[in-house]
PDB file of C-alpha atoms in Angstrom:
ATOM      1  CA  MET R   7       0.002  -0.008   0.006  1.00 79.00           C
ATOM      2  CA  ARG R   8       1.386   3.389  -0.999  1.00 86.00           C
ATOM      3  CA  ILE R   9       0.717   6.223   1.404  1.00 87.00           C
ATOM      4  CA  THR R  10       1.463   9.915   0.822  1.00 89.00           C
ATOM      5  CA  ILE R  11       1.646  12.330   3.711  1.00 88.00           C
ATOM      6  CA  LEU R  12       1.273  16.021   2.908  1.00 90.00           C
ATOM      7  CA  ASN R  13       2.354  18.283   5.747  1.00 88.00           C
ATOM      8  CA  GLY R  14       1.051  21.838   5.515  1.00 87.00           C
ATOM      9  CA  CYS R  15       2.117  22.904   9.037  1.00 85.00           C
ATOM     10  CA  LYS R  16       4.826  25.467   9.620  1.00 82.00           C
ATOM     11  CA  ASP R  17       5.310  24.577  13.259  1.00 78.00           C
ATOM     12  CA  GLU R  18       5.585  21.080  14.708  1.00 76.00           C
ATOM     13  CA  SER R  19       2.720  19.871  16.851  1.00 76.00           C
ATOM     14  CA  HIS R  20       2.122  16.785  19.004  1.00 79.00           C
ATOM     15  CA  ILE R  21      -0.430  15.304  16.571  1.00 78.00           C
ATOM     16  CA  GLN R  22       1.886  15.915  13.617  1.00 79.00           C
ATOM     17  CA  ASN R  23       4.814  14.255  15.358  1.00 81.00           C
ATOM     18  CA  GLU R  24       2.729  11.233  16.446  1.00 83.00           C
ATOM     19  CA  THR R  25       1.321  10.756  12.928  1.00 80.00           C
ATOM     20  CA  LEU R  26       4.746  10.939  11.298  1.00 79.00           C
ATOM     21  CA  HIS R  27       6.255   8.636  13.938  1.00 81.00           C
ATOM     22  CA  PHE R  28       3.534   6.050  13.331  1.00 83.00           C
ATOM     23  CA  PHE R  29       4.157   5.975   9.574  1.00 79.00           C
ATOM     24  CA  GLU R  30       7.979   5.968   9.852  1.00 76.00           C
ATOM     25  CA  LYS R  31       7.650   2.353  11.040  1.00 74.00           C
ATOM     26  CA  LYS R  32       5.713   1.417   7.906  1.00 72.00           C
ATOM     27  CA  SER R  33       7.142   0.938   4.455  1.00 70.00           C
ATOM     28  CA  GLY R  34       5.810   2.434   1.244  1.00 77.00           C
ATOM     29  CA  PHE R  35       5.142   5.991   2.313  1.00 83.00           C
ATOM     30  CA  GLU R  36       6.353   9.390   1.090  1.00 85.00           C
ATOM     31  CA  LYS R  37       6.263  12.584   3.108  1.00 86.00           C
ATOM     32  CA  TYR R  38       6.180  16.071   1.605  1.00 87.00           C
ATOM     33  CA  ASN R  39       6.336  19.361   3.417  1.00 87.00           C
ATOM     34  CA  LEU R  40       4.103  21.731   1.428  1.00 87.00           C
ATOM     35  CA  ILE R  41       5.664  24.717   3.190  1.00 84.00           C
ATOM     36  CA  ASN R  42       9.074  23.871   1.663  1.00 80.00           C
ATOM     37  CA  LEU R  43       7.768  23.968  -1.938  1.00 75.00           C
ATOM     38  CA  ASP R  44       8.094  27.160  -3.951  1.00 66.00           C
ATOM     39  CA  SER R  45       4.953  28.959  -2.791  1.00 74.00           C
ATOM     40  CA  ILE R  46       2.126  26.977  -4.334  1.00 81.00           C
ATOM     41  CA  LYS R  47      -0.028  29.266  -6.419  1.00 84.00           C
ATOM     42  CA  PRO R  48      -3.825  29.071  -6.744  1.00 86.00           C
ATOM     43  CA  CYS R  49      -5.452  27.110  -9.585  1.00 86.00           C
ATOM     44  CA  MET R  50      -5.808  29.167 -12.796  1.00 87.00           C
ATOM     45  CA  GLY R  51      -8.652  27.012 -14.101  1.00 88.00           C
ATOM     46  CA  CYS R  52      -6.883  26.449 -17.441  1.00 89.00           C
ATOM     47  CA  ASP R  53      -7.776  22.728 -17.616  1.00 88.00           C
ATOM     48  CA  TYR R  54      -4.225  21.849 -18.726  1.00 88.00           C
ATOM     49  CA  CYS R  55      -4.150  19.031 -16.130  1.00 84.00           C
ATOM     50  CA  GLN R  56      -7.459  17.651 -17.389  1.00 84.00           C
ATOM     51  CA  THR R  57      -7.255  17.902 -21.174  1.00 87.00           C
ATOM     52  CA  ILE R  58      -3.781  18.672 -22.496  1.00 88.00           C
ATOM     53  CA  ASN R  59      -1.502  16.798 -20.089  1.00 85.00           C
ATOM     54  CA  PRO R  60      -3.509  14.778 -17.532  1.00 81.00           C
ATOM     55  CA  GLY R  61      -2.021  14.762 -14.054  1.00 76.00           C
ATOM     56  CA  LYS R  62       0.425  17.626 -14.672  1.00 81.00           C
ATOM     57  CA  CYS R  63      -0.205  21.253 -13.861  1.00 85.00           C
ATOM     58  CA  ALA R  64       0.790  24.041 -16.269  1.00 87.00           C
ATOM     59  CA  THR R  65       1.995  26.188 -13.351  1.00 86.00           C
ATOM     60  CA  LYS R  66       5.646  25.465 -12.526  1.00 83.00           C
ATOM     61  CA  ASP R  67       5.818  26.127  -8.796  1.00 81.00           C
ATOM     62  CA  GLY R  68       6.885  22.849  -7.198  1.00 77.00           C
ATOM     63  CA  GLN R  69       3.550  21.017  -7.045  1.00 82.00           C
ATOM     64  CA  ASN R  70       4.279  18.822 -10.067  1.00 80.00           C
ATOM     65  CA  GLU R  71       7.032  17.171  -8.053  1.00 79.00           C
ATOM     66  CA  ILE R  72       4.510  15.432  -5.838  1.00 83.00           C
ATOM     67  CA  LEU R  73       1.442  15.109  -8.094  1.00 83.00           C
ATOM     68  CA  LYS R  74       2.620  11.812  -9.600  1.00 81.00           C
ATOM     69  CA  GLN R  75       3.117  10.285  -6.138  1.00 85.00           C
ATOM     70  CA  TYR R  76      -0.168  11.789  -4.955  1.00 86.00           C
ATOM     71  CA  ILE R  77      -2.129  10.322  -7.867  1.00 84.00           C
ATOM     72  CA  SER R  78      -0.593   6.835  -7.539  1.00 86.00           C
ATOM     73  CA  SER R  79      -1.138   6.617  -3.774  1.00 89.00           C
ATOM     74  CA  ASP R  80      -3.662   4.318  -2.188  1.00 90.00           C
ATOM     75  CA  LYS R  81      -4.082   6.661   0.766  1.00 89.00           C
ATOM     76  CA  VAL R  82      -3.283  10.341   1.293  1.00 91.00           C
ATOM     77  CA  ILE R  83      -2.976  11.943   4.729  1.00 90.00           C
ATOM     78  CA  ILE R  84      -3.077  15.730   4.882  1.00 91.00           C
ATOM     79  CA  ILE R  85      -1.788  17.459   8.020  1.00 89.00           C
ATOM     80  CA  THR R  86      -2.805  21.111   8.254  1.00 89.00           C
ATOM     81  CA  PRO R  87      -3.634  23.640  10.950  1.00 88.00           C
ATOM     82  CA  ILE R  88      -7.310  24.614  11.048  1.00 89.00           C
ATOM     83  CA  LYS R  89      -8.027  28.254  11.815  1.00 89.00           C
ATOM     84  CA  PHE R  90     -11.418  29.881  11.448  1.00 92.00           C
ATOM     85  CA  GLY R  91     -12.762  26.606  10.036  1.00 91.00           C
ATOM     86  CA  CYS R  92     -10.334  26.317   7.120  1.00 91.00           C
ATOM     87  CA  SER R  93      -6.886  24.944   6.335  1.00 91.00           C
ATOM     88  CA  ASN R  94      -3.936  27.248   5.741  1.00 89.00           C
ATOM     89  CA  SER R  95      -3.401  28.792   2.292  1.00 88.00           C
ATOM     90  CA  VAL R  96      -0.616  26.477   1.138  1.00 88.00           C
ATOM     91  CA  THR R  97      -2.672  23.356   1.858  1.00 90.00           C
ATOM     92  CA  LYS R  98      -5.836  24.893   0.368  1.00 89.00           C
ATOM     93  CA  ASN R  99      -4.007  25.818  -2.870  1.00 88.00           C
ATOM     94  CA  PHE R 100      -2.640  22.293  -3.171  1.00 88.00           C
ATOM     95  CA  ILE R 101      -6.063  20.701  -2.647  1.00 88.00           C
ATOM     96  CA  ASP R 102      -7.707  23.107  -5.093  1.00 87.00           C
ATOM     97  CA  ARG R 103      -5.233  22.138  -7.791  1.00 84.00           C
ATOM     98  CA  THR R 104      -5.837  18.399  -7.408  1.00 81.00           C
ATOM     99  CA  GLU R 105      -9.531  18.486  -8.247  1.00 71.00           C
TER     100      GLU R 105
END
């Protein structure tokens, strides 16, 4: 089973550390820190990823590095802080561009 962990937190938290520690014992997982990518931009709605080159975004900002792994994963775990009922902007932009 392939598992992808997407970490959108800037600061470490207890839940984040426990989750990562649990999956470090397992094989077949990849972890990505969304904060470390070149600021993920919002979706332009150009449909490049849907029609021209499925699974690849036209925007070159670091997200394409993990899209292939994300798409081929059996499970995806997203770690993000929730403030005012929503995830942070980096995580939200990533999710918006995977639809």
